[in-house]
Short mmCIF file of N, CA and C in Angstrom, two decimals:
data_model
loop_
_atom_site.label_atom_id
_atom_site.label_comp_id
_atom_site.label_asym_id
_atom_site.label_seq_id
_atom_site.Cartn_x
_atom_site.Cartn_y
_atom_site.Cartn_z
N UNK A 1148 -51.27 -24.19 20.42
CA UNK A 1148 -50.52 -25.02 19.51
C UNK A 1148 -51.12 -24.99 18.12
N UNK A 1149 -52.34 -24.94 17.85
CA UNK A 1149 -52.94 -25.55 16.42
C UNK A 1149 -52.92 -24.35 16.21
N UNK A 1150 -52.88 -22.77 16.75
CA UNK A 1150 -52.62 -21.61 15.71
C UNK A 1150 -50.97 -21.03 15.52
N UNK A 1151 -50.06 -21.44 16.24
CA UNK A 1151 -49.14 -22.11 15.89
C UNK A 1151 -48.76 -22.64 14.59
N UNK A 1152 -49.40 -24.17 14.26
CA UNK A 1152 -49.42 -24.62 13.19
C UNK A 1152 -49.98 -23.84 11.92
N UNK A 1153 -50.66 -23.16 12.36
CA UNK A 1153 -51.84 -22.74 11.15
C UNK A 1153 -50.16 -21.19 10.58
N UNK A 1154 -49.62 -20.55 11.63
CA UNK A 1154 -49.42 -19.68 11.02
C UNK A 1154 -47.69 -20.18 10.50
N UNK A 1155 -47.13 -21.98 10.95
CA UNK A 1155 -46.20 -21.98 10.60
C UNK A 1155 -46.64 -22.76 8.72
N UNK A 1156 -47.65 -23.00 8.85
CA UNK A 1156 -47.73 -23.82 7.81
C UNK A 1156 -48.21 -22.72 6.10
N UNK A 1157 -48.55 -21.04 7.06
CA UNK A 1157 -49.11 -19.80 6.20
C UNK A 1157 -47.38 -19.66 5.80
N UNK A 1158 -46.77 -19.39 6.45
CA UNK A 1158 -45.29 -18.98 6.23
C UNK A 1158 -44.49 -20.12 5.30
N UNK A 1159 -44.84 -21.46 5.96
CA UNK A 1159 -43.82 -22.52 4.37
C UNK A 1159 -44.90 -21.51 3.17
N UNK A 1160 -45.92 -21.90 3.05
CA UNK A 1160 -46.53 -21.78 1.89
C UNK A 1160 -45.84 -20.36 1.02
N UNK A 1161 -45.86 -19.35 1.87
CA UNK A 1161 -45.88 -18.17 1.33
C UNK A 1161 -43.76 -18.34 0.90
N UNK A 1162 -43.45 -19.08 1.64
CA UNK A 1162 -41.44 -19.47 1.27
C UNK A 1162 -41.86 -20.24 0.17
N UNK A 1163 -42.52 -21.05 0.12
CA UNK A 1163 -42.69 -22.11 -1.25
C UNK A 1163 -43.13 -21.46 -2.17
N UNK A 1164 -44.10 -20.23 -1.97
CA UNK A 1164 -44.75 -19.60 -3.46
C UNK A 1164 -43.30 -18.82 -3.76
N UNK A 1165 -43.00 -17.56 -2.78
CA UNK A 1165 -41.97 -16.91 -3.18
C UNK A 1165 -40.79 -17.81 -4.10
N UNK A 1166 -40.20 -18.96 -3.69
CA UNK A 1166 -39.13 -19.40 -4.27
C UNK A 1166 -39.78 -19.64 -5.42
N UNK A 1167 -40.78 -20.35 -5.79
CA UNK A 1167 -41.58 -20.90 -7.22
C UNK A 1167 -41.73 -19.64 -8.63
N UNK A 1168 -41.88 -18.39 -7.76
CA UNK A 1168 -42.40 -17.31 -8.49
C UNK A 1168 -40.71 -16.66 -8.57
N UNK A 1169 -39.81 -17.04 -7.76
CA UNK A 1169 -37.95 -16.37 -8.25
C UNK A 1169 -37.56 -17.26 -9.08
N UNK A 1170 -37.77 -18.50 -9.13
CA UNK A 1170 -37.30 -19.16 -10.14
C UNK A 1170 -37.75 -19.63 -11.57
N UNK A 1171 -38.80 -18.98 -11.93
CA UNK A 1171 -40.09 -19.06 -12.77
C UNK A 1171 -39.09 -17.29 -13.74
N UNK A 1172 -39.38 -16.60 -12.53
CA UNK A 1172 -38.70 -15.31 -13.32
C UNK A 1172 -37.32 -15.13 -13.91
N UNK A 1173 -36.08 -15.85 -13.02
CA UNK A 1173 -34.99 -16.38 -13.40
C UNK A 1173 -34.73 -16.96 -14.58
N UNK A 1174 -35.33 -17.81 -14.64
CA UNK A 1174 -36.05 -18.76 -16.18
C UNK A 1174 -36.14 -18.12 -16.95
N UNK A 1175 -37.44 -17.02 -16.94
CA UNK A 1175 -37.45 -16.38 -18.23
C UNK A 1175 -36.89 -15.35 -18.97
N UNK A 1176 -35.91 -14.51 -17.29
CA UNK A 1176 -34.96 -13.59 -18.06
C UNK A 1176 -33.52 -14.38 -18.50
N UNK A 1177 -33.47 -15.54 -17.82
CA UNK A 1177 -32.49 -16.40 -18.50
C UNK A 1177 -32.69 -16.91 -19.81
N UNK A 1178 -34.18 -16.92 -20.23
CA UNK A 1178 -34.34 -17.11 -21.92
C UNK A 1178 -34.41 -16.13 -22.88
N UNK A 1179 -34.86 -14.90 -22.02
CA UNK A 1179 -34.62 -13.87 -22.53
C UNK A 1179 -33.27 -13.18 -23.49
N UNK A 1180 -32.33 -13.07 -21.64
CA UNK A 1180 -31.18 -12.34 -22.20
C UNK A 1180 -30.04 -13.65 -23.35
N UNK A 1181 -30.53 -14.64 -22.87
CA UNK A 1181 -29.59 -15.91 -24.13
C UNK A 1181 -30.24 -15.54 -25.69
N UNK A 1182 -31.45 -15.13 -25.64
CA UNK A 1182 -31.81 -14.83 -26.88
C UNK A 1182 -31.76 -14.00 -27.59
N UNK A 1183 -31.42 -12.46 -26.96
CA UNK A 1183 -30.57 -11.27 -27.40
C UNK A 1183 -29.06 -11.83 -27.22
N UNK A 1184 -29.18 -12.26 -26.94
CA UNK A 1184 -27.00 -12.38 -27.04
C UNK A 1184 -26.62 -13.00 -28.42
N UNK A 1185 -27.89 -13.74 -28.78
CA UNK A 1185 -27.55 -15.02 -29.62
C UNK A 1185 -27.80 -14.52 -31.20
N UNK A 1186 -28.28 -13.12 -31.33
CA UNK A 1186 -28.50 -12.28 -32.23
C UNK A 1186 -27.34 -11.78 -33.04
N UNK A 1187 -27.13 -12.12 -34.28
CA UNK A 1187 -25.74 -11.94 -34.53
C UNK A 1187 -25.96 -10.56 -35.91
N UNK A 1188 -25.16 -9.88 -36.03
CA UNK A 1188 -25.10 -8.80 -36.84
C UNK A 1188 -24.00 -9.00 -37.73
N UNK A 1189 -23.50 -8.74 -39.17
CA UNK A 1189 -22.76 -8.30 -39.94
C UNK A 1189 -21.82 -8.04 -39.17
N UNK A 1190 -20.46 -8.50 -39.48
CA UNK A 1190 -19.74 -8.50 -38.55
C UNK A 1190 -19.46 -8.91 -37.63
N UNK A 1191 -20.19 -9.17 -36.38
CA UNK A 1191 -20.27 -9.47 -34.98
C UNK A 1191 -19.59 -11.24 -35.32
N UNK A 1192 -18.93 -11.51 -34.70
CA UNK A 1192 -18.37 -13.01 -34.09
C UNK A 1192 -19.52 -13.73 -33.79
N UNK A 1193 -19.87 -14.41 -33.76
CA UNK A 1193 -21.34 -15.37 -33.60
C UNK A 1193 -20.90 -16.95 -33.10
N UNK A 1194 -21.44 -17.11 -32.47
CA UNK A 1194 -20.97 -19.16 -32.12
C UNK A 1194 -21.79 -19.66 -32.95
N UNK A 1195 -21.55 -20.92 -33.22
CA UNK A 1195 -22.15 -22.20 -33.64
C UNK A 1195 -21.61 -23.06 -33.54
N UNK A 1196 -22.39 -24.28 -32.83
CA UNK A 1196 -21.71 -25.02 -32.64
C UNK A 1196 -20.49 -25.20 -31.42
N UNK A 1197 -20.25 -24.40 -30.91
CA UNK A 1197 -19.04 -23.98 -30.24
C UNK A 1197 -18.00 -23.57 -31.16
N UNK A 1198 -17.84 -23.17 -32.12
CA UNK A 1198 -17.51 -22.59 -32.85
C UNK A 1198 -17.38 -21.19 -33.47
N UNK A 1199 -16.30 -20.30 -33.09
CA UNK A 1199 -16.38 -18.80 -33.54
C UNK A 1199 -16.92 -18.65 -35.07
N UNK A 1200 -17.30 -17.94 -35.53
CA UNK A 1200 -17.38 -17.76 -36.75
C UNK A 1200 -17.37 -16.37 -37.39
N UNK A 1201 -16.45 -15.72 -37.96
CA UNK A 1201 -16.20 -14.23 -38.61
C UNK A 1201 -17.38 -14.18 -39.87
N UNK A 1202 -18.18 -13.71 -39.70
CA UNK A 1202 -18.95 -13.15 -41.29
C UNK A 1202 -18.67 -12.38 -41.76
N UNK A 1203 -18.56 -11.85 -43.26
CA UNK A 1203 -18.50 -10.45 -43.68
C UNK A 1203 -18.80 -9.37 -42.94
N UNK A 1204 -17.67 -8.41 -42.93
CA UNK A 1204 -18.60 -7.44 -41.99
C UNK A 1204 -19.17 -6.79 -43.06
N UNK A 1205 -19.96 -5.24 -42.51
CA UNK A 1205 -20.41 -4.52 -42.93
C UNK A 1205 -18.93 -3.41 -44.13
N UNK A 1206 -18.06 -3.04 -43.18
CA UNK A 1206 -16.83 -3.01 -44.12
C UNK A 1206 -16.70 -3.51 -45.02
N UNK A 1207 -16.58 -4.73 -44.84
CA UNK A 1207 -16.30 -5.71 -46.41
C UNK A 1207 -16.80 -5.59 -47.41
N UNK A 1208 -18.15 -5.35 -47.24
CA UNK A 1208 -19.40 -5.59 -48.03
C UNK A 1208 -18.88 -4.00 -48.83
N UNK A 1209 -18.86 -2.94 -47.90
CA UNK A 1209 -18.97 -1.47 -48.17
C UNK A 1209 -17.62 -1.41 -49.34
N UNK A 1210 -16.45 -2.33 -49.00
CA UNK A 1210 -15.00 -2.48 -50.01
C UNK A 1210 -15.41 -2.69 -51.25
N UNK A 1211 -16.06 -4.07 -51.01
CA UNK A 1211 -16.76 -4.78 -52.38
C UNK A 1211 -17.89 -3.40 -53.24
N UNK A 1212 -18.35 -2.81 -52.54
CA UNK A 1212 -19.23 -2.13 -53.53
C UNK A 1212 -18.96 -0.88 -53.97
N UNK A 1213 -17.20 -0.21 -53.24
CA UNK A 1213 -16.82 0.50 -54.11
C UNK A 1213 -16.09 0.27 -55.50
N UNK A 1214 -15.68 -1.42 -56.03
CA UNK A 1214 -15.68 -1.51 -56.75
C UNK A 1214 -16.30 -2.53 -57.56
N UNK A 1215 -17.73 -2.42 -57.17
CA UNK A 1215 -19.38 -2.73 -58.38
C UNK A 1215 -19.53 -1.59 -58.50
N UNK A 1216 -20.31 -1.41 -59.58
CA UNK A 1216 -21.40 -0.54 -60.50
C UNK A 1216 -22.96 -0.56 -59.68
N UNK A 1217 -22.95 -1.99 -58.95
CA UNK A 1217 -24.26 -2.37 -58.30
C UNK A 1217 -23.40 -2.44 -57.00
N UNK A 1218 -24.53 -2.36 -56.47
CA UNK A 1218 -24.94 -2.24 -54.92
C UNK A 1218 -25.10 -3.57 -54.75
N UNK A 1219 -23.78 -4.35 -53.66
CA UNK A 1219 -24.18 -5.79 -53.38
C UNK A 1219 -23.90 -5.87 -51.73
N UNK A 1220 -24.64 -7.26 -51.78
CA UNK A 1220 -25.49 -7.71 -50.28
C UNK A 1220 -24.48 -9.24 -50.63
N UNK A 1221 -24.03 -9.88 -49.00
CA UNK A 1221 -23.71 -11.14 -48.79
C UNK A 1221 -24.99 -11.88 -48.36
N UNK A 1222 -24.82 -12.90 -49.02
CA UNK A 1222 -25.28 -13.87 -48.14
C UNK A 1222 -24.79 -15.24 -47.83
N UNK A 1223 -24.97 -15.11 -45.89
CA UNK A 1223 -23.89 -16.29 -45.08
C UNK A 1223 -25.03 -17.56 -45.13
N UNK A 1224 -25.98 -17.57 -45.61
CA UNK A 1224 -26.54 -18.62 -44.95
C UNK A 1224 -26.60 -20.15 -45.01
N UNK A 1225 -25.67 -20.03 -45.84
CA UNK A 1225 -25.02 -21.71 -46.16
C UNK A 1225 -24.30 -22.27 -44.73
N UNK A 1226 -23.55 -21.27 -44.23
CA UNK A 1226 -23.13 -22.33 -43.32
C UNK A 1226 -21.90 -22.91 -43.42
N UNK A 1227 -21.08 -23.32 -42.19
CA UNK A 1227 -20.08 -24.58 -42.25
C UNK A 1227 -20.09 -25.73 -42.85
N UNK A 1228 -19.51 -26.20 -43.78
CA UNK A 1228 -19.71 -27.60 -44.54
C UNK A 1228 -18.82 -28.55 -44.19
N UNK A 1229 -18.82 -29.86 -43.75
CA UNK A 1229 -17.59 -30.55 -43.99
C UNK A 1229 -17.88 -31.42 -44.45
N UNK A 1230 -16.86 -31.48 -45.21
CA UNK A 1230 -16.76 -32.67 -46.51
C UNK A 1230 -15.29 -33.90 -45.94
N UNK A 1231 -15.51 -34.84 -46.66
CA UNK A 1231 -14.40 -35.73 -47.08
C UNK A 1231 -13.97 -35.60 -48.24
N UNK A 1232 -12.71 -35.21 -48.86
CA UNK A 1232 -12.49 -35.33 -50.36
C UNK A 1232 -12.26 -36.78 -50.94
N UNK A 1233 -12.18 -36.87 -52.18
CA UNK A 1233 -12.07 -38.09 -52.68
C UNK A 1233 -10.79 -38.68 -52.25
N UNK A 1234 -10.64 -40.10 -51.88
CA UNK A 1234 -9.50 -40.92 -51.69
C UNK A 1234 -8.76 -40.98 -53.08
N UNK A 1235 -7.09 -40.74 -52.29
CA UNK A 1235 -6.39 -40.88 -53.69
C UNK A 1235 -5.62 -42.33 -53.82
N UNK A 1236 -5.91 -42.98 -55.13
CA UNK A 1236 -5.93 -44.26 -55.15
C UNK A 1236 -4.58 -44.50 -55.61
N UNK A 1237 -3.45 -43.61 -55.76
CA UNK A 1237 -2.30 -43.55 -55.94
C UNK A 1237 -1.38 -43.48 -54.12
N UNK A 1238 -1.82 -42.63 -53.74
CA UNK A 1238 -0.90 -42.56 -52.60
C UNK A 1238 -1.52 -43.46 -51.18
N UNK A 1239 -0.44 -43.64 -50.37
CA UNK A 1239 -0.71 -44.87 -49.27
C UNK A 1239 -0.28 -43.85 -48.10
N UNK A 1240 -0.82 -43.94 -47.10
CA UNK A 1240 -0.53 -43.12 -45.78
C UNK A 1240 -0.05 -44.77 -44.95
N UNK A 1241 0.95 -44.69 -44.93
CA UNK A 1241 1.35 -46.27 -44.04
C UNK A 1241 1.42 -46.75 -44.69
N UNK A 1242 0.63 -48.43 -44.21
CA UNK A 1242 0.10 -49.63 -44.43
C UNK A 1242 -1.35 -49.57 -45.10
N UNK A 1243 -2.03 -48.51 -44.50
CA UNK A 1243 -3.64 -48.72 -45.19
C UNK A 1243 -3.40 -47.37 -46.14
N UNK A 1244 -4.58 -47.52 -47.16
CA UNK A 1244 -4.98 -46.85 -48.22
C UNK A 1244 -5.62 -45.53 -47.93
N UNK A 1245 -5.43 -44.23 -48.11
CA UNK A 1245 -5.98 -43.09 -48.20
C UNK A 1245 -7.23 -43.28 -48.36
N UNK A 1246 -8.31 -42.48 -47.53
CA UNK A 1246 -9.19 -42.73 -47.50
C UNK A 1246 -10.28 -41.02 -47.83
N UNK A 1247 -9.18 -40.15 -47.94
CA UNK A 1247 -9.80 -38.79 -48.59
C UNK A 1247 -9.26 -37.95 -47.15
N UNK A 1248 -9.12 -36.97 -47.09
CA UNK A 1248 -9.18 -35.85 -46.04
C UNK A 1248 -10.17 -35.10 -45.70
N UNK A 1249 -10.52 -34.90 -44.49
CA UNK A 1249 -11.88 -33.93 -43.95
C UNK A 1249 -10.88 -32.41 -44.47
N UNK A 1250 -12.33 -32.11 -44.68
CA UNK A 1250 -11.94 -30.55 -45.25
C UNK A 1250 -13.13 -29.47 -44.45
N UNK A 1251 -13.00 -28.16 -43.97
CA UNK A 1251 -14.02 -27.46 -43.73
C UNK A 1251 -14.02 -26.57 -44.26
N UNK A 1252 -15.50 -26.10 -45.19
CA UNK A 1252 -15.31 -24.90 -45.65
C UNK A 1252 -16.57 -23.80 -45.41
N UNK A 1253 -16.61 -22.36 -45.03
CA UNK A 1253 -17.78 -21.88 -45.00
C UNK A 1253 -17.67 -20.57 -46.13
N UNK A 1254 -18.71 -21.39 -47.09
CA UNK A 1254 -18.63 -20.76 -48.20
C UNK A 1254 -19.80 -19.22 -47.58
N UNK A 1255 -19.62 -18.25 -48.34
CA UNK A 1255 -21.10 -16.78 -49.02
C UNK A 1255 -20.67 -16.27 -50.20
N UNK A 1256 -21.46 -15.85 -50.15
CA UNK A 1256 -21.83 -15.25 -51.45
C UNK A 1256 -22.50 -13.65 -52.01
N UNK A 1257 -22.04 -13.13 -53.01
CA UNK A 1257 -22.49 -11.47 -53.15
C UNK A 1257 -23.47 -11.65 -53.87
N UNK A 1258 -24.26 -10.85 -53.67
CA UNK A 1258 -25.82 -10.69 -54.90
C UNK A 1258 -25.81 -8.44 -55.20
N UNK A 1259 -26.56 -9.38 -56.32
CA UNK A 1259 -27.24 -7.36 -56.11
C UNK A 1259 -28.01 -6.91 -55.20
N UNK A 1260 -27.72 -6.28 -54.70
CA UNK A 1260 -28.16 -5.82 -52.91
C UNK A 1260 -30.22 -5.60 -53.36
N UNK A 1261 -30.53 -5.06 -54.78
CA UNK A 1261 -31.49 -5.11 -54.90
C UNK A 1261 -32.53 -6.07 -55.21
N UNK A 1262 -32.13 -7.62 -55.18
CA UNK A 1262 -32.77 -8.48 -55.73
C UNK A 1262 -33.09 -9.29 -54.69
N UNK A 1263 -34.12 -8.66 -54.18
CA UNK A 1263 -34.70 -9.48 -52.82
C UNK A 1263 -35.17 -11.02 -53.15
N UNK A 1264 -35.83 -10.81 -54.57
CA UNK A 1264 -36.15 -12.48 -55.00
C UNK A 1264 -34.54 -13.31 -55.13
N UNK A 1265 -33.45 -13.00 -55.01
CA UNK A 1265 -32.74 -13.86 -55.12
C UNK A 1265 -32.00 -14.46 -54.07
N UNK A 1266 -32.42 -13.41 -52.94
CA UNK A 1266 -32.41 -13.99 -51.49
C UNK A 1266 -33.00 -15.19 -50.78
N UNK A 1267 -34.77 -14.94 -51.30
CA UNK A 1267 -35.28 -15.76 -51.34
C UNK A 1267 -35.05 -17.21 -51.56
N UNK A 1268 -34.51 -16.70 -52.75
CA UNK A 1268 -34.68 -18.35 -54.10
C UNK A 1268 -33.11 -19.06 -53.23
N UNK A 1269 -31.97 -17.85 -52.25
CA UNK A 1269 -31.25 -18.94 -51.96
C UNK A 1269 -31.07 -19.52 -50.83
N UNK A 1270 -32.05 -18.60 -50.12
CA UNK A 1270 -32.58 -19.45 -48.51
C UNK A 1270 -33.16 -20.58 -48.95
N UNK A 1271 -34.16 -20.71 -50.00
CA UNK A 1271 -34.96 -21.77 -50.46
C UNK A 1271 -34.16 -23.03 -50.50
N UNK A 1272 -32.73 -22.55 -51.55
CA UNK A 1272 -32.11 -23.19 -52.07
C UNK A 1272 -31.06 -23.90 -51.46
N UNK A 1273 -30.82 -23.64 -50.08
CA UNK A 1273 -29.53 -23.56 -49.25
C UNK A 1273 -29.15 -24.89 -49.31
N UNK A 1274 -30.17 -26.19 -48.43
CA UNK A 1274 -29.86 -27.25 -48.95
C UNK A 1274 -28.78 -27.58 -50.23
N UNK A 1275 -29.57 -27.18 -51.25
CA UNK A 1275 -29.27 -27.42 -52.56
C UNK A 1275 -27.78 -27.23 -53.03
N UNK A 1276 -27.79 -25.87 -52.70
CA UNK A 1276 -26.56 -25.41 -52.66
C UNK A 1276 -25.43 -26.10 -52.24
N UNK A 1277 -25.91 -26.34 -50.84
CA UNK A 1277 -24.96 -26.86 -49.60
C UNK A 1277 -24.42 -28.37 -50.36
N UNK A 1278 -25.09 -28.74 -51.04
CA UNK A 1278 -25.01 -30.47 -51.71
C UNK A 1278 -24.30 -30.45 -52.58
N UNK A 1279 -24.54 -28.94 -53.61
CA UNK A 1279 -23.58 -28.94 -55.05
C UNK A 1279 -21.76 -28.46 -54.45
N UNK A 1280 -21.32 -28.28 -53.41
CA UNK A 1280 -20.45 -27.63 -52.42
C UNK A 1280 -19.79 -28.84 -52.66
N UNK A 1281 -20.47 -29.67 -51.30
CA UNK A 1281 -19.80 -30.74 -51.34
C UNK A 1281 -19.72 -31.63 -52.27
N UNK A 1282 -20.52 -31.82 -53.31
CA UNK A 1282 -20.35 -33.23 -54.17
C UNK A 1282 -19.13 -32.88 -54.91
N UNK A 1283 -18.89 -31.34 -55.23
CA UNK A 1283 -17.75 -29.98 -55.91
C UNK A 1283 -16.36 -31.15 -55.10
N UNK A 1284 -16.42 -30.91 -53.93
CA UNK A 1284 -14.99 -30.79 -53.11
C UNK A 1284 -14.69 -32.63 -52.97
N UNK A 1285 -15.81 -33.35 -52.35
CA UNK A 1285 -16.05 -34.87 -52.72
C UNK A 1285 -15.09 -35.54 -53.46
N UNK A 1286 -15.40 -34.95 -54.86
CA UNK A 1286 -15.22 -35.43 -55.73
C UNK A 1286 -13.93 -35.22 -56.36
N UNK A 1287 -12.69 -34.09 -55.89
CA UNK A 1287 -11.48 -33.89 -56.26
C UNK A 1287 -11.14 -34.60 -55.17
N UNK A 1288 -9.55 -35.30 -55.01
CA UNK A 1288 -8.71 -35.53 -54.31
C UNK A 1288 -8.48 -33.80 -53.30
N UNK A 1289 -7.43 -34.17 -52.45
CA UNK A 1289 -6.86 -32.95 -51.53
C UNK A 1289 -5.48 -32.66 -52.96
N UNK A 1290 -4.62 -33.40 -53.07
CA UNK A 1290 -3.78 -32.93 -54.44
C UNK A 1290 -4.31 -32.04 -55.68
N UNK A 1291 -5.28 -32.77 -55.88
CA UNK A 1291 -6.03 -32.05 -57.82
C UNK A 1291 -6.64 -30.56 -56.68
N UNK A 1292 -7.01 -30.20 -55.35
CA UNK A 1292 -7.98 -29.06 -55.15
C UNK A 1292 -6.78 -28.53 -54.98
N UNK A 1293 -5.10 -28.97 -53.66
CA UNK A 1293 -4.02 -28.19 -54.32
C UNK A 1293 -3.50 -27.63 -55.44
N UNK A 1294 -3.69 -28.26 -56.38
CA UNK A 1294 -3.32 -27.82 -57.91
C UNK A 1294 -3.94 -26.88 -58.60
N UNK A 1295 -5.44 -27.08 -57.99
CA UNK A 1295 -6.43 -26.10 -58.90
C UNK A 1295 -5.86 -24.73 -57.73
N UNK A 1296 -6.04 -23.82 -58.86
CA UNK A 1296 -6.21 -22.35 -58.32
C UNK A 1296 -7.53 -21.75 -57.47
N UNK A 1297 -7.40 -21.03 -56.38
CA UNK A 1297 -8.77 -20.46 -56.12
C UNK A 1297 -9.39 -20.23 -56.98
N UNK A 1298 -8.78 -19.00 -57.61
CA UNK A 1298 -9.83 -18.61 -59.12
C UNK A 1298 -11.16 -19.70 -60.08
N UNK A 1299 -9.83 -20.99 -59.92
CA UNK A 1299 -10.80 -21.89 -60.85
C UNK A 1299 -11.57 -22.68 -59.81
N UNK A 1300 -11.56 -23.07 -58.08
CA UNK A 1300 -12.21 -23.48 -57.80
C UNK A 1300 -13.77 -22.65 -57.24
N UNK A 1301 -13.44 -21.44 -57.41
CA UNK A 1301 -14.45 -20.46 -57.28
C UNK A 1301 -15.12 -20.24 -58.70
N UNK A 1302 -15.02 -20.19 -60.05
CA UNK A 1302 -15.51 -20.00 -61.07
C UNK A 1302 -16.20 -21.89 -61.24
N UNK A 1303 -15.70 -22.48 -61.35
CA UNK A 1303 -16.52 -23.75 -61.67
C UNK A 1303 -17.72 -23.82 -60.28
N UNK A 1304 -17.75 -23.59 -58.91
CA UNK A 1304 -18.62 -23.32 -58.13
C UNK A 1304 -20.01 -22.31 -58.80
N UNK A 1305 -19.27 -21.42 -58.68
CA UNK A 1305 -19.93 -20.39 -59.07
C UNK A 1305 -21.15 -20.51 -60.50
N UNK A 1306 -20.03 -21.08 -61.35
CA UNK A 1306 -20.88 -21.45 -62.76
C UNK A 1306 -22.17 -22.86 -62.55
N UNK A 1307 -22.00 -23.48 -61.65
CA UNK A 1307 -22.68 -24.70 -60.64
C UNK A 1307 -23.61 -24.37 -60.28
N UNK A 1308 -23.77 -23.64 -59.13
CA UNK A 1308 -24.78 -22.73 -58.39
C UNK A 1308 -25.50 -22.12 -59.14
N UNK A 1309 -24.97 -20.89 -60.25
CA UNK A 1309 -25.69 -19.67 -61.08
C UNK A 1309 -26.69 -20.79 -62.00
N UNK A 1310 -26.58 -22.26 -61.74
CA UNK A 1310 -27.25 -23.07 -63.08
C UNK A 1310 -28.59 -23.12 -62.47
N UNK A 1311 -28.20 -23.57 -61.43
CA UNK A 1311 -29.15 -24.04 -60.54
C UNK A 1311 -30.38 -22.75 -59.94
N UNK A 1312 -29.83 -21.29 -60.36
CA UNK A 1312 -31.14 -20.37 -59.74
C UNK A 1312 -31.61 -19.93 -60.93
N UNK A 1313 -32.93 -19.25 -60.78
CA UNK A 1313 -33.68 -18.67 -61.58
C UNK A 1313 -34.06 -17.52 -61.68
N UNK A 1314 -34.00 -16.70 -60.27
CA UNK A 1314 -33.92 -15.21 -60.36
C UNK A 1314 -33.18 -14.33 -59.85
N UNK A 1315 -32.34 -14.92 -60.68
CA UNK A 1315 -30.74 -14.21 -60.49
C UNK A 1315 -29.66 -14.97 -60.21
N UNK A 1316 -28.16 -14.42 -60.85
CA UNK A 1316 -27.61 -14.63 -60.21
C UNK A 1316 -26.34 -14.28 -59.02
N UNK A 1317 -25.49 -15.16 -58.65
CA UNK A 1317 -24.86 -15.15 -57.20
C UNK A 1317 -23.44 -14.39 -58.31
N UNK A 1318 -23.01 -13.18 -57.52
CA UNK A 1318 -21.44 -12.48 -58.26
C UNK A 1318 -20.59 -13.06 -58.15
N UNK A 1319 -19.87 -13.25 -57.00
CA UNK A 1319 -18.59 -13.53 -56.35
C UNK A 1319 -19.21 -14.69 -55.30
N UNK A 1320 -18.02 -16.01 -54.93
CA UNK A 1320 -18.65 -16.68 -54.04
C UNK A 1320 -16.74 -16.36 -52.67
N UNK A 1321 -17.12 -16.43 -51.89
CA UNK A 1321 -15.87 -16.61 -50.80
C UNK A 1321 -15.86 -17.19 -50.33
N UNK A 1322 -15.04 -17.59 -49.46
CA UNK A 1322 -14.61 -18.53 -48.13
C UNK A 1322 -14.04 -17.73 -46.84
N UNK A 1323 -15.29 -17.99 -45.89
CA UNK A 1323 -14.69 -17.43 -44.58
C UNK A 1323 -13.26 -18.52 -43.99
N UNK A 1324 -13.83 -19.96 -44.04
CA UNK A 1324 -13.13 -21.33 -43.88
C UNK A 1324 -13.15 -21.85 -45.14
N UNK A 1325 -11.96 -22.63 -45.02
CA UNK A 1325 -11.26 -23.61 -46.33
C UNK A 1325 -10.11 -24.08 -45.77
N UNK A 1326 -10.44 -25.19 -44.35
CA UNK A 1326 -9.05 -25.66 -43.65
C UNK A 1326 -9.31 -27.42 -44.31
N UNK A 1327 -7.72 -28.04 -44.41
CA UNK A 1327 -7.70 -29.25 -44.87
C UNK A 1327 -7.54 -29.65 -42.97
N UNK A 1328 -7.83 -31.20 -42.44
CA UNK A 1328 -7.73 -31.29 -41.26
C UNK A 1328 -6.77 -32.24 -41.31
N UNK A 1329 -5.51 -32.61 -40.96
CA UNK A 1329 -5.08 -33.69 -40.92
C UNK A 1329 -4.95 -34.72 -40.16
#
């Protein structure tokens, strides 16, 4: 009986290590392969958030620089923004008072593909950026940003931002997103 015991109690042990040491490995190719998946490229569809998101592809970029003189680079790293625009103190939705519309927008931006310091200065800056965006959109009604033209809501951005860096500046700004939500 007691060698019995001895060799049923060798066998849990050696079922208890085995399962400890499959699920230990499971684990880490499960952190593994989530962390190559999660690698996103120019182009490639990427989540956030639960959220699809299209970046410039590599195409785009290649469109844009057959017609520069310079060689330009995007940069996505601003991100999804959502804002509230300003409440319009003229119009009434019902009984209660307008209170502004959620808006989403995911702004980038072109640089000279050679100005690595200005990459820098706008990873640095992203915050910053991300604040002059919204206080931008905030601060119009959903009517006055209807009225304004892309053109002019991209040139007053643009002229905003370019104040705010120092080594260098941003060409063209776009919008992957620019949905009003109702």
């Amino acid at each position: 009986m007691s060698q019995n015991k001895v060799t049923l109690n060798k066998i849990l042990l050696i079922i208890i290590f085995s399962l400890i040491v499959f699920i230990a490995a499971g684990t880490v190719m499960g952190l593994i392969l989530k962390s190559s998946g999660n690698s996103s490229s120019k182009g490639a569809k990427t989540k956030k958030a639960n959220i699809t998101v299209l970046e410039p592809s590599q195409k785009e970029i290649t469109s844009l620089n057959k017609h520069s003189e310079e060689k330009i680079a995007s940069y996505t790293g601003i991100g999804r923004i959502r804002i509230l625009t300003k409440a319009d103190e003229n119009a009434e939705s019902g009984s209660e008072r307008d209170t502004g519309t959620p808006l989403v927008i995911e702004p980038w931006f072109t640089y000279e593909e050679s100005n690595y310091e200005l990459y820098e200065e706008l990873s640095k800056k992203r915050i910053l950026i991300s604040g002059l965006i919204s206080n931008y959109f905030s601060s119009k009604t959903k009517m006055e940003l209807f009225s304004s033209s892309e053109d002019k809501i991209k040139a007053d951005l643009l002229k905003e931002i370019n104040s705010q860096l120092v080594l260098g500046k941003i060409i063209q700004i776009y919008f992957t997103d620019f949905i009003f939500l109702e």
